[in-house]
XYZ file of C-alpha atoms in Angstrom:
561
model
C -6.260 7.928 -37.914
C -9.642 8.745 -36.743
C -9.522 10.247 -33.252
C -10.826 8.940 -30.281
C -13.907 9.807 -28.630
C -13.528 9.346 -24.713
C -16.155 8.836 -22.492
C -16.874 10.220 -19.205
C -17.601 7.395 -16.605
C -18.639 7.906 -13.043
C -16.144 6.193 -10.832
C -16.338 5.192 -7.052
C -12.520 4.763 -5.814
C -12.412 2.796 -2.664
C -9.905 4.656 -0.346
C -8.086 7.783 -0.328
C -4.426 6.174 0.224
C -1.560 6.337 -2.124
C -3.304 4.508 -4.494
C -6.524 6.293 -4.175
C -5.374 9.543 -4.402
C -3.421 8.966 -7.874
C -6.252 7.277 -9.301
C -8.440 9.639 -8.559
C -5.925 11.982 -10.212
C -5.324 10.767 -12.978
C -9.156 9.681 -13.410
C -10.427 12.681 -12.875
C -7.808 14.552 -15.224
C -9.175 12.034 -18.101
C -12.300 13.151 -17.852
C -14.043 10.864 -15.172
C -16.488 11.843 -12.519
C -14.620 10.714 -9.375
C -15.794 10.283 -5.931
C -13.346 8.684 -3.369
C -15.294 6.683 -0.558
C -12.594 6.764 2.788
C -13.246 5.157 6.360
C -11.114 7.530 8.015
C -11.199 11.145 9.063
C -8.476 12.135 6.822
C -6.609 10.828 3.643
C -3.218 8.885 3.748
C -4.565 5.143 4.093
C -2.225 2.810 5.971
C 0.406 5.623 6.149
C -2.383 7.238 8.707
C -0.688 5.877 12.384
C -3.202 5.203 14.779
C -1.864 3.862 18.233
C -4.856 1.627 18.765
C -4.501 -2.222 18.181
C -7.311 -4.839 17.742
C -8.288 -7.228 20.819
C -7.559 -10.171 18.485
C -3.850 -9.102 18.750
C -3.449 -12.372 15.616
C -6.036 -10.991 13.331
C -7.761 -15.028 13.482
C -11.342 -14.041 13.470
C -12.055 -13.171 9.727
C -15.314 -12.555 10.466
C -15.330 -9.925 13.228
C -16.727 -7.071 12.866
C -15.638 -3.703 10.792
C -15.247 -1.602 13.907
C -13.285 -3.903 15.501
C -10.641 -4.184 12.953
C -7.653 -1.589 12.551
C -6.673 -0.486 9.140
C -3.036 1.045 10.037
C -0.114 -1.288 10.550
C 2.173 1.446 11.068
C 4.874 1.344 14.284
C 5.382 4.445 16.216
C 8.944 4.690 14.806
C 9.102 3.701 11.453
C 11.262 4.829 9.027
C 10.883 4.232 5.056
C 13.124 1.817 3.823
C 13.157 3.064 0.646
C 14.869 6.514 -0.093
C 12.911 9.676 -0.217
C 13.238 10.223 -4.223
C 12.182 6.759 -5.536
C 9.099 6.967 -3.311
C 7.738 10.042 -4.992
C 5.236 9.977 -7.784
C 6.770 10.936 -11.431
C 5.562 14.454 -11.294
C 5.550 15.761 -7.381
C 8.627 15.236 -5.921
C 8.840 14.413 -2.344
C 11.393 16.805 -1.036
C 11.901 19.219 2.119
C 11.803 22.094 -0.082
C 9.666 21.700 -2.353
C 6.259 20.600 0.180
C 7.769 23.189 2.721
C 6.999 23.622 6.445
C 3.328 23.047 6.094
C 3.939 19.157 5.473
C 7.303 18.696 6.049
C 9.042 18.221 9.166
C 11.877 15.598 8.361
C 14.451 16.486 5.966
C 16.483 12.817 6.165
C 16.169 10.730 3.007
C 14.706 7.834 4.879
C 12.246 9.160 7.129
C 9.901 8.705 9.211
C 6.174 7.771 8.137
C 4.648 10.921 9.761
C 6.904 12.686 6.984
C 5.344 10.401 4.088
C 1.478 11.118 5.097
C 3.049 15.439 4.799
C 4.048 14.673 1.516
C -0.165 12.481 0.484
C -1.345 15.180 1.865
C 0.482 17.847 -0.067
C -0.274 15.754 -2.980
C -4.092 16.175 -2.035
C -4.287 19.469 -1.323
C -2.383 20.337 -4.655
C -4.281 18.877 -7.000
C -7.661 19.514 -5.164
C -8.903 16.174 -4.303
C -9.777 16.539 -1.051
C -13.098 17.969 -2.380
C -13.672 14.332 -4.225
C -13.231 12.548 -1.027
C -16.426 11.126 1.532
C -15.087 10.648 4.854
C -16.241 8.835 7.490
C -17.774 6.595 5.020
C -16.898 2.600 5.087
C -17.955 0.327 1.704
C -20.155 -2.464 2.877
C -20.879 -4.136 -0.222
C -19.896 -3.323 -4.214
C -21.924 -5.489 -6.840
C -22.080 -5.485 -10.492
C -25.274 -4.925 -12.620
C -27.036 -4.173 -15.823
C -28.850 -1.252 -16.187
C -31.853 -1.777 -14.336
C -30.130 -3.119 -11.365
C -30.341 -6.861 -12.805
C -27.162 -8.782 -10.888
C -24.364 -9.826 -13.254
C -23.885 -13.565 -12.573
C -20.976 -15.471 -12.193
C -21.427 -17.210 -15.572
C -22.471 -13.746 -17.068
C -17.996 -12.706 -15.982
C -16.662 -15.699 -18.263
C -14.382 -15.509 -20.316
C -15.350 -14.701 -23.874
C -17.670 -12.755 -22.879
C -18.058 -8.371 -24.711
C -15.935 -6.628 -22.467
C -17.916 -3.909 -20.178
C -20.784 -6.009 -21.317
C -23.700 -8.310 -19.163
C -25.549 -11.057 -19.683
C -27.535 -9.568 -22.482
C -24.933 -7.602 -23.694
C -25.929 -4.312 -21.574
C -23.039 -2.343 -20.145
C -22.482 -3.425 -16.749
C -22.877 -0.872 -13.729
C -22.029 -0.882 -9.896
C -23.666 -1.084 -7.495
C -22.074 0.416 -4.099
C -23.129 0.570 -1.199
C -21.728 2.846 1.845
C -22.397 3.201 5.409
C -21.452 6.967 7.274
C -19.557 6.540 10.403
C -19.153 8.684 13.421
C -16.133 9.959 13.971
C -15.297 7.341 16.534
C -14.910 4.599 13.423
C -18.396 3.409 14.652
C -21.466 3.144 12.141
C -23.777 6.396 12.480
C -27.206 6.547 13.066
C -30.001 9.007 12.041
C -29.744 10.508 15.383
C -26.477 11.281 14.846
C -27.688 14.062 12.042
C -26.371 12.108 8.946
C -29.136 11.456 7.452
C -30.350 8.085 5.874
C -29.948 7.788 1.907
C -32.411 5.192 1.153
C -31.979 2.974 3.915
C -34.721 1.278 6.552
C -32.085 0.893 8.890
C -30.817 2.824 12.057
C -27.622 3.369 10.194
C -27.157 5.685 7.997
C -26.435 3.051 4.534
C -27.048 4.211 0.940
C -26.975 2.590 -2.619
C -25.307 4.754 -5.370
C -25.175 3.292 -8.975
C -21.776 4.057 -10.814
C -19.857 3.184 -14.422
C -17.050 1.907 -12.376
C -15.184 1.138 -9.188
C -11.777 1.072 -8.451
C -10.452 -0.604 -5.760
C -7.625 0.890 -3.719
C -7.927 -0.305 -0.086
C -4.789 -1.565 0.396
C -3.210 -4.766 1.137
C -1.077 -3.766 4.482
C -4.511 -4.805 7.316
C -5.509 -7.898 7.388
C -2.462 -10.188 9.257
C -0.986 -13.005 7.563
C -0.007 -16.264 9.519
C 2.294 -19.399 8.779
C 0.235 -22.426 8.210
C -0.575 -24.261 11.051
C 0.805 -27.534 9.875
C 3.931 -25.847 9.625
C 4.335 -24.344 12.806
C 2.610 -26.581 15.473
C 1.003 -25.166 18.770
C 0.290 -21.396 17.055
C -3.723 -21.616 17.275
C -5.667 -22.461 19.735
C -5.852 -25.390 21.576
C -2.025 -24.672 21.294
C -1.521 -23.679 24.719
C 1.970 -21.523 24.454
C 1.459 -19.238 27.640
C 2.798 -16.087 26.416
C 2.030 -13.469 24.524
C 1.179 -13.958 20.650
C 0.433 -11.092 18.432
C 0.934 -10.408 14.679
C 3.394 -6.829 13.596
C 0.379 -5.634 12.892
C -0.613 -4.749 16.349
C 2.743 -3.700 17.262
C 3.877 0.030 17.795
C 6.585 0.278 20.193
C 9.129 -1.754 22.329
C 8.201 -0.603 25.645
C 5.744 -3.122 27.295
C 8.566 -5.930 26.342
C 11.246 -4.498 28.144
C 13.218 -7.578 30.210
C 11.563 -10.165 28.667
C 13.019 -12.831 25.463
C 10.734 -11.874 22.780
C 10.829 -14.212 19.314
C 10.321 -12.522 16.588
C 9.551 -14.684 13.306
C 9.827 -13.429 9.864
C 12.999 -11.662 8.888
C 12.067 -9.026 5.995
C 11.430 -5.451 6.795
C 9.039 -5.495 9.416
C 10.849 -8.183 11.616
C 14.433 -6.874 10.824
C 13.132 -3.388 12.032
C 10.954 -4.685 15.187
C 13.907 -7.175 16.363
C 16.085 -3.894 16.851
C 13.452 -1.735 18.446
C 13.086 -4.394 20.614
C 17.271 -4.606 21.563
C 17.045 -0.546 21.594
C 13.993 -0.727 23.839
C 15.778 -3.176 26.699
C 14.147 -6.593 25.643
C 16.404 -9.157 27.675
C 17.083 -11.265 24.018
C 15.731 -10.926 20.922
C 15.335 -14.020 19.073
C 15.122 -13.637 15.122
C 13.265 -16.746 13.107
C 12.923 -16.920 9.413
C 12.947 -19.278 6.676
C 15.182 -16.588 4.407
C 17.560 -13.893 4.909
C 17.852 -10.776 3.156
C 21.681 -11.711 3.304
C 21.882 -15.358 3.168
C 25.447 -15.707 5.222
C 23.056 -14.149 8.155
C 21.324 -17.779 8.486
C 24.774 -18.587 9.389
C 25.531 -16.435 11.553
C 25.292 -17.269 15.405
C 27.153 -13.953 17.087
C 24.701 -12.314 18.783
C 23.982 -7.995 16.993
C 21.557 -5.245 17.326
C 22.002 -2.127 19.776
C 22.418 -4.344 23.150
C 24.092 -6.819 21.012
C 21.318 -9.504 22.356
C 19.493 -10.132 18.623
C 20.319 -13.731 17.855
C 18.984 -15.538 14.672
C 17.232 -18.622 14.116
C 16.059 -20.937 11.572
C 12.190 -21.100 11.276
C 9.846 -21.629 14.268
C 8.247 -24.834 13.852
C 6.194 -25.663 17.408
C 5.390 -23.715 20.547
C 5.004 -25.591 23.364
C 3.553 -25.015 26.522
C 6.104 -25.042 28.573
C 6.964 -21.843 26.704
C 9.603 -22.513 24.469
C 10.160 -22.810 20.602
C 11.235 -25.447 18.046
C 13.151 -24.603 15.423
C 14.441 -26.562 12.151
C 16.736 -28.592 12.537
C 15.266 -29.558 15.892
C 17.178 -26.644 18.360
C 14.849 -25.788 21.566
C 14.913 -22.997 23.356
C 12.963 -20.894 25.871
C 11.451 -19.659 28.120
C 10.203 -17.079 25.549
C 7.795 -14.643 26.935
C 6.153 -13.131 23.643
C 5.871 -14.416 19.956
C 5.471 -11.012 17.053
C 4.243 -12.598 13.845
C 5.557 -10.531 11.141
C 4.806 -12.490 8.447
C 2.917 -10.879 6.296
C -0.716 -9.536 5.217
C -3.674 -10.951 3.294
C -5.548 -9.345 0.325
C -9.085 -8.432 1.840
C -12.341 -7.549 -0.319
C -15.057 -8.401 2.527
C -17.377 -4.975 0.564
C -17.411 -7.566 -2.642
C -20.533 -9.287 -3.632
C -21.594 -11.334 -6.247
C -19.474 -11.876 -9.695
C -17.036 -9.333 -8.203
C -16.149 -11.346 -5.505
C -15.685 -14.538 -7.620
C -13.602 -12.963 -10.358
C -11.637 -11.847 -7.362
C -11.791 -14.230 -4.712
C -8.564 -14.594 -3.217
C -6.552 -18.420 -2.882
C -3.240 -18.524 -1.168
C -2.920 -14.793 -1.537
C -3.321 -14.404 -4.939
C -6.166 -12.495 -6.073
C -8.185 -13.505 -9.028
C -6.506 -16.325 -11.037
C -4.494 -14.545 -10.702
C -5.781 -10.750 -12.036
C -4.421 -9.359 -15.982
C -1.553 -7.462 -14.725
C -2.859 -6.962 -11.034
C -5.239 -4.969 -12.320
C -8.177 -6.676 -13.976
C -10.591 -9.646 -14.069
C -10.386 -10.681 -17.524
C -13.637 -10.637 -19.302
C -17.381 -8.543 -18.850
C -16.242 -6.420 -15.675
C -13.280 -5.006 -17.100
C -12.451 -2.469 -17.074
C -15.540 -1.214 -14.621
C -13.260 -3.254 -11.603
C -9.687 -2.418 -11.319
C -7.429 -2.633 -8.549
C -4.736 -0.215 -7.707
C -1.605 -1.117 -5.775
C -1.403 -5.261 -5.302
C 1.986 -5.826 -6.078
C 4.137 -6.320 -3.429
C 8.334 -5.664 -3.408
C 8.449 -2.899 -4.921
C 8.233 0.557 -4.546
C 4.473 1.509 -4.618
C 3.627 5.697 -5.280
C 5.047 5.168 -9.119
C 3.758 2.240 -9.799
C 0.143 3.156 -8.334
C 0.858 6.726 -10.428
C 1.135 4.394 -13.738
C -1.670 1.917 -12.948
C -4.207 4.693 -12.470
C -3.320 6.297 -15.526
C -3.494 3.100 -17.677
C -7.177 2.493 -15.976
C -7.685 5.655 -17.022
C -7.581 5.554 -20.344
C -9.204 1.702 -20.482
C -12.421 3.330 -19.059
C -12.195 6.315 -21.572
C -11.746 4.593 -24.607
C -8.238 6.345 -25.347
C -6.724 2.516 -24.948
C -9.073 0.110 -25.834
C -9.075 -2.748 -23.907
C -8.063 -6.090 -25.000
C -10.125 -9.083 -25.805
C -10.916 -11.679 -23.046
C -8.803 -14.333 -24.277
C -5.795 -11.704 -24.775
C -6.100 -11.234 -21.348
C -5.997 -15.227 -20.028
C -3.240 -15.356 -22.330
C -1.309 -12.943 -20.464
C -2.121 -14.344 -17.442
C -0.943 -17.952 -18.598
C 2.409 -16.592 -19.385
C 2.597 -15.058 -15.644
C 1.889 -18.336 -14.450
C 4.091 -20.491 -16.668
C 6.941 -17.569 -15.356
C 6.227 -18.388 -11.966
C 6.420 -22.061 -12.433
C 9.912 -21.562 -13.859
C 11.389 -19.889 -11.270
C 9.789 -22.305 -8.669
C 7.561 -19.692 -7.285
C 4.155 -20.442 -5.072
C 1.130 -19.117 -5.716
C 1.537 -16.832 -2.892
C 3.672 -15.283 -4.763
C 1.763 -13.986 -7.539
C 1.630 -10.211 -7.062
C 5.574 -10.190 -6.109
C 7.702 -8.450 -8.502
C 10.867 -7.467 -7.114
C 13.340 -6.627 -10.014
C 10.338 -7.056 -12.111
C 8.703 -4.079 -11.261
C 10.659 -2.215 -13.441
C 10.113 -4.023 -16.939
C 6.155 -4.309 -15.340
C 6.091 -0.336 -14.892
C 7.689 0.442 -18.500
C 4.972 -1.855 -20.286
C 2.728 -0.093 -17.991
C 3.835 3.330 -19.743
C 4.149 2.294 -23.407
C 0.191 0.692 -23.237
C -1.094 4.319 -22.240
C 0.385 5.927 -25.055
C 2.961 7.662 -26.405
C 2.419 10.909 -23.849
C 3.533 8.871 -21.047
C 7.046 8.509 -20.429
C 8.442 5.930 -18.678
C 10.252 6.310 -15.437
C 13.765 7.300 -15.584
C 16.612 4.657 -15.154
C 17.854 6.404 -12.065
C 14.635 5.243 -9.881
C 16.123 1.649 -10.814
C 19.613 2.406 -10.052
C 18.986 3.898 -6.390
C 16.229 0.838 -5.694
C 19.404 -1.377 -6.754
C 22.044 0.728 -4.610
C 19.461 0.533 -1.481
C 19.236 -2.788 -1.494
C 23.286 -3.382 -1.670
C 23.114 -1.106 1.160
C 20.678 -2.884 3.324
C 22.442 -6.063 2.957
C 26.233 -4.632 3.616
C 24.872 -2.280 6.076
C 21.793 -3.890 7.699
C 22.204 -2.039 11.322
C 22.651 1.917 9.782
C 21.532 1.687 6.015
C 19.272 4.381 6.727
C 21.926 6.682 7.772
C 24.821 5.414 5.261
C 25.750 6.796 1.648
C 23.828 5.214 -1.492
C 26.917 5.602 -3.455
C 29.071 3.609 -0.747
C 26.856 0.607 -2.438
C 26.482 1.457 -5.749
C 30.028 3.222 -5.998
C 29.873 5.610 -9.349
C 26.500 4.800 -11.453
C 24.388 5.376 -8.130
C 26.475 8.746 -7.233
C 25.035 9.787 -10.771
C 21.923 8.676 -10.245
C 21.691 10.763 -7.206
C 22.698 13.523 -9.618
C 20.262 12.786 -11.631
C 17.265 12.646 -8.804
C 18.268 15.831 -7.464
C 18.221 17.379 -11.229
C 14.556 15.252 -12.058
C 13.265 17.256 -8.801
C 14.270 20.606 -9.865
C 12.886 20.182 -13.221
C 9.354 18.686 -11.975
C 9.484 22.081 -9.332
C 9.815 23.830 -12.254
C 7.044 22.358 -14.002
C 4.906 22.766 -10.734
C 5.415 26.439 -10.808
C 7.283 26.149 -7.450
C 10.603 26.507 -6.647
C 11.312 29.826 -8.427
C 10.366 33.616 -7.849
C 7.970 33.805 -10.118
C 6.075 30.678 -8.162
C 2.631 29.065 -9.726
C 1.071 31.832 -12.239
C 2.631 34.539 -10.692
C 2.363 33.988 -7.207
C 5.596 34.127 -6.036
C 5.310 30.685 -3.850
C 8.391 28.418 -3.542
C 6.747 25.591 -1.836
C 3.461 23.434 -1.965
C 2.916 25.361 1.791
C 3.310 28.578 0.324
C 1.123 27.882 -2.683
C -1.775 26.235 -0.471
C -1.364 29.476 1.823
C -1.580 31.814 -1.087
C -4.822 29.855 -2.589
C -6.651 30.262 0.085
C -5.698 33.939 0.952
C -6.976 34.124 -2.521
C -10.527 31.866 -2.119
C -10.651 34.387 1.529
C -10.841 37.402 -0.680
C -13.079 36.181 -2.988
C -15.885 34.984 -0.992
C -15.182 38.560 1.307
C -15.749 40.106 -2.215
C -19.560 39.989 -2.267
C -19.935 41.317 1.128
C -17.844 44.378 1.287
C -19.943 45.352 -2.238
C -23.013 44.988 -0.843
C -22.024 47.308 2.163
């Protein structure tokens, strides 16, 4: 067989998340010129807690402006609800011991998120890609285009179309263009010393021309509300006197202290804010959903939590203005003082312009039509646009790790990408799946169980030097969610094997194993440490590289004394 001879592309990644951060990875160890474009000060994405919260506390205005809007959803004290070992990328495993003092600060296997942005930023600093990253900087608008910065029409993306190919047949090229913030999250201007790249404006915007963009922004920003047909009285001119806001501008119990707050939505979020909310003195907590992680729960009328004052509800179905609820099945109750929405986010690409934004134009939360495995428009812009991270239920750093390599090697030429109507045929079996099981199309990036057959595929299309994840990632995803359903109040806290009895007590075995050997691989974890240098942590190998960088650049001076 003839080998392969890969090409080099230049590659704008959109965020320097989770997602970001492996793609840039794994794009940059295929060859790829990679520069990562981040809004923030610092990498980590939504994992990045930031105690501010927008004035539109409901996220309704879709149209206000940039620096208005808060990326983070993060609560003050969140814990993962996934364990510790699962979460970790194949190859740098997210333990204590292994990232060391320098990042770590919370041994427990679900911890807390300030724990999880130590371990991104570990995983930066190892692999150097801090370097690759442009802070401060905020995407205003990404375009496609032929070489000679013609626009790639909408007709130009059909299907059927050469892939990578325009109109005229001409590889396609983005357009991107930026905008450097101050430090405050507020657009820069040439006074503040930035510097203008090609812009007439008082901001300082430039246009940069790449090979391809990859989109990892995240989908964890942009609140999500129940229709308003199916809960009456929850938009204006609804006029329910108390306090509305959506999870994502929640970050502690505090200012709800005495008060009956309803909390709608019971998956993570609102199972985890109704008990901050009994643990930080709310007078009753009253939980609303249409499904229960446990169905017997729906049942259920005895009152739980910490103060024993959560009750559950069916779903919310008017406010009033007298300040009480509806519910299904016609129950009314209140006064209620507050309303959290946590019901979910939206997929966002306001930076997209053009045939981008069509091929990936979002309808009922489903992005694209929807995209070829959640990663691609089929047709002329793949692979030059590719989005990391979309799927939802499931557990992300992995997944994201196996995405970014398959992108990867599409943009290379090591896996060639398939044909147009390959790809629609793909996507018509996804579909005709969904309609089996029943499924909306708000449902289309949600994998669940899925994942798993999703993320082996993944694997075996990127070649035969990328193994698949092992079985034990499945087996403790399996045992945590027994857990969280036998064991809603403490799951965090309880034993993985009390769920999954034997075969999860092995997998454990089997994690713990899987983490020494990738130390090992690392160089870490050992006396002999990464070439020689004695380090037994990501800390101590950090600390020892720059000692090392300190001597060099002191090199040249102390000769030239």
């Amino acid at each position: 067989m003839a080998s392969v001879v890969k090409r080099s592309r230049r590659v704008a990644v959109i965020g320097a998340g989770a997602a970001g951060l492996v793609a840039a990875r794994e794009l940059r160890s295929e060859g790829h010129m990679v520069t990562i474009l981040e809004q923030s000060g610092g990498v980590g994405g939504v994992w990045r807690f930031d105690a501010r919260t927008e004035a539109d506390a409901l996220g309704l205005d879709e149209q206000r402006p940039p620096e208005a809007r808060v990326h983070s959803s993060m609560y003050k004290l969140l814990r993962t609800n996934l364990p510790r070992e699962i979460m970790s990328y194949s190859d740098f495993p997210f333990d204590a011991a292994v990232l060391g003092p320098r990042y770590s600060s919370d041994s427990r296997r679900f911890c807390g998120h300030q724990e999880v942005l130590g371990y991104l930023d570990a995983f930066a600093d190892y692999y150097q890609l801090k370097p690759l990253v442009r802070y401060h900087t905020r995407v205003v608008a990404v375009e496609p285009s032929t070489p000679g910065n013609g626009a790639v029409g909408a007709a130009a993306a059909g299907a059927g179309a050469t892939p990578g190919a325009g109109a005229a047949g001409a590889e396609v090229q983005w357009s991107v263009t930026s905008e450097r913030l101050a430090s405050n999250g507020q657009a820069s201007t040439s006074a503040d010393g930035g510097g203008s790249k090609g812009s007439n404006s008082s901001h300082t915007q430039g246009r940069e021309v790449y090979d391809a963009v990859v989109v990892c922004n995240g989908h964890y920003a942009e609140p999500r509300l129940p229709d308003p047909s199916q809960v009456r009285g929850i938009l204006p001119p609804g006029l329910f006197p108390g306090q509305q806001l959506h999870s994502h501008n929640y970050r502690e119990p505090a200012q709800w202290a005495g008060k009956t707050v309803l909390v709608v939505g019971a998956s993570n979020s609102g199972e985890d804010v109704s008990r901050e909310l009994s643990e930080g003195g709310a007078a009753r907590v009253l939980l609303a959903a249409r499904s229960w992680k446990n169905e017997a729960w729906g049942a259920d009328a005895a009152p739980y939590g910490p103060h024993n004052n959560i009750y559950r509800y069916p779903m919310v179905t008017e406010l009033h203005s007298d300040g009480s609820a509806s519910f299904e099945g016609g129950r009314r109750e209140g006064p209620i003082d507050a309303v959290i929405w946590c019901t979910g986010y939206k997929y966002s690409f306001p930076f997209l312009r053009g045939a981008a934004a069509d091929v990936a134009a979002v309808s009922d939360n489903c992005v694209g039509s929807p995209l070829w495995l959640h990663m691609m428009p089929p047709g002329p812009l793949a692979p030059g646009l590719s989005f990391i991270g979309l799927p939802w239920k499931i557990v992300p750093f992995p997944q994201m790790e196996l995405q970014s390599k398959l992108v990867a090697r599409l943009l290379s030429g090591r896996v060639p990408l398939p044909g147009a109507d390959h790809m629609q045929a793909d996507i018509r079996a996804h579909l005709q799946a969904m309609k089996e099981q029943g499924l909306p199309t708000r449902y289309a990036h949600m994998q669940g169980m899925d994942q798993f057959a999703y993320n082996d595929m993944l694997a075996a299309m990127c070649g035969p030097e990328v193994a698949p994840l092992p079985a034990w990632r499945e087996v403790l995803y399996r045992a945590t969610s027994a857990l969280k359903r036998s064991r809603p109040e403490d799951y965090r806290d309880g034993d993985i094997s009390e769920a999954g009895g034997p075969e999860a007590a092995r997998a454990v075995e089997e994690a713990e194993a899987d983490i020494r050997g990738q130390a090992a691989r690392l160089g870490l974890g050992s006396e002999e440490g990464q070439a020689g240098s004695g380090a037994h942590s990501v800390s101590e190998w950090v600390e020892r590289q720059a000692a090392v960088g300190a001597a060099a650049a002191a090199a040249p001076a102390a000769a030239a004394r």
